[in-house]
């Protein structure tokens, strides 16, 4: 019981007592250490936690499009790198608005923020062999970072399912489709703003665990 109270207190400190918009990027990244109690979204070979107010609008084997009502999140899960335990040392991008390496719980990744187009910002967060990219207004950067980190740190993999897929060569395309260790901000043609052509799925995934 004391442990649960402590977790709630930490969450309130990070996301409640302080205005998210007033937090620094470094403070938001520290949320990677706050545990997620459970997962609520299940896919072939992996599962993850989808925060309250978000829904999946498109999904393929290891690619998801998520929507929080205003911003679009592009989630990529690299099962090939995960099963092969690929290691990568992120190099700080001095030209970025923000660039930082993440290392926690024997997992690595990075956060990179770059000015994109029309005063929008490209936010890339990679951690735990998964990556989320978003193109947002500056005022939304903190919010989407917090949501993306909650998703990425919650990803859990099913080794046996992924191994079976690899044996069936189902994942051969994954390495060519996306290199999550490569930052899109260094290649302007890497991601494009959604044109609004997708149709949201009707069933929204409920979330009873996130504390606002």
mmCIF file of C-alpha atoms in Angstrom, residues 5-6 50 52 60 91 98 122 157 164 168 188-189 191 200 208:
data_model
loop_
_atom_site.group_PDB
_atom_site.id
_atom_site.type_symbol
_atom_site.label_atom_id
_atom_site.label_comp_id
_atom_site.label_asym_id
_atom_site.label_seq_id
_atom_site.Cartn_x
_atom_site.Cartn_y
_atom_site.Cartn_z
ATOM 1 C CA UNK A 5 0.960 5.804 -2.396
ATOM 2 C CA UNK A 6 4.578 6.639 -3.246
ATOM 3 C CA UNK A 50 -2.055 3.726 -24.257
ATOM 4 C CA UNK A 52 -6.171 8.131 -21.390
ATOM 5 C CA UNK A 60 -0.155 -2.629 -39.141
ATOM 6 C CA UNK A 91 25.352 11.199 -30.946
ATOM 7 C CA UNK A 98 17.052 19.840 -28.244
ATOM 8 C CA UNK A 122 9.463 17.471 -35.271
ATOM 9 C CA UNK A 157 7.856 -7.897 -26.025
ATOM 10 C CA UNK A 164 8.461 -17.442 -34.655
ATOM 11 C CA UNK A 168 8.810 -17.328 -40.944
ATOM 12 C CA UNK A 188 13.704 16.327 -43.974
ATOM 13 C CA UNK A 189 12.056 13.767 -46.253
ATOM 14 C CA UNK A 191 8.407 11.993 -42.177
ATOM 15 C CA UNK A 200 -10.187 6.627 -37.102
ATOM 16 C CA UNK A 208 -8.236 3.778 -16.116
#
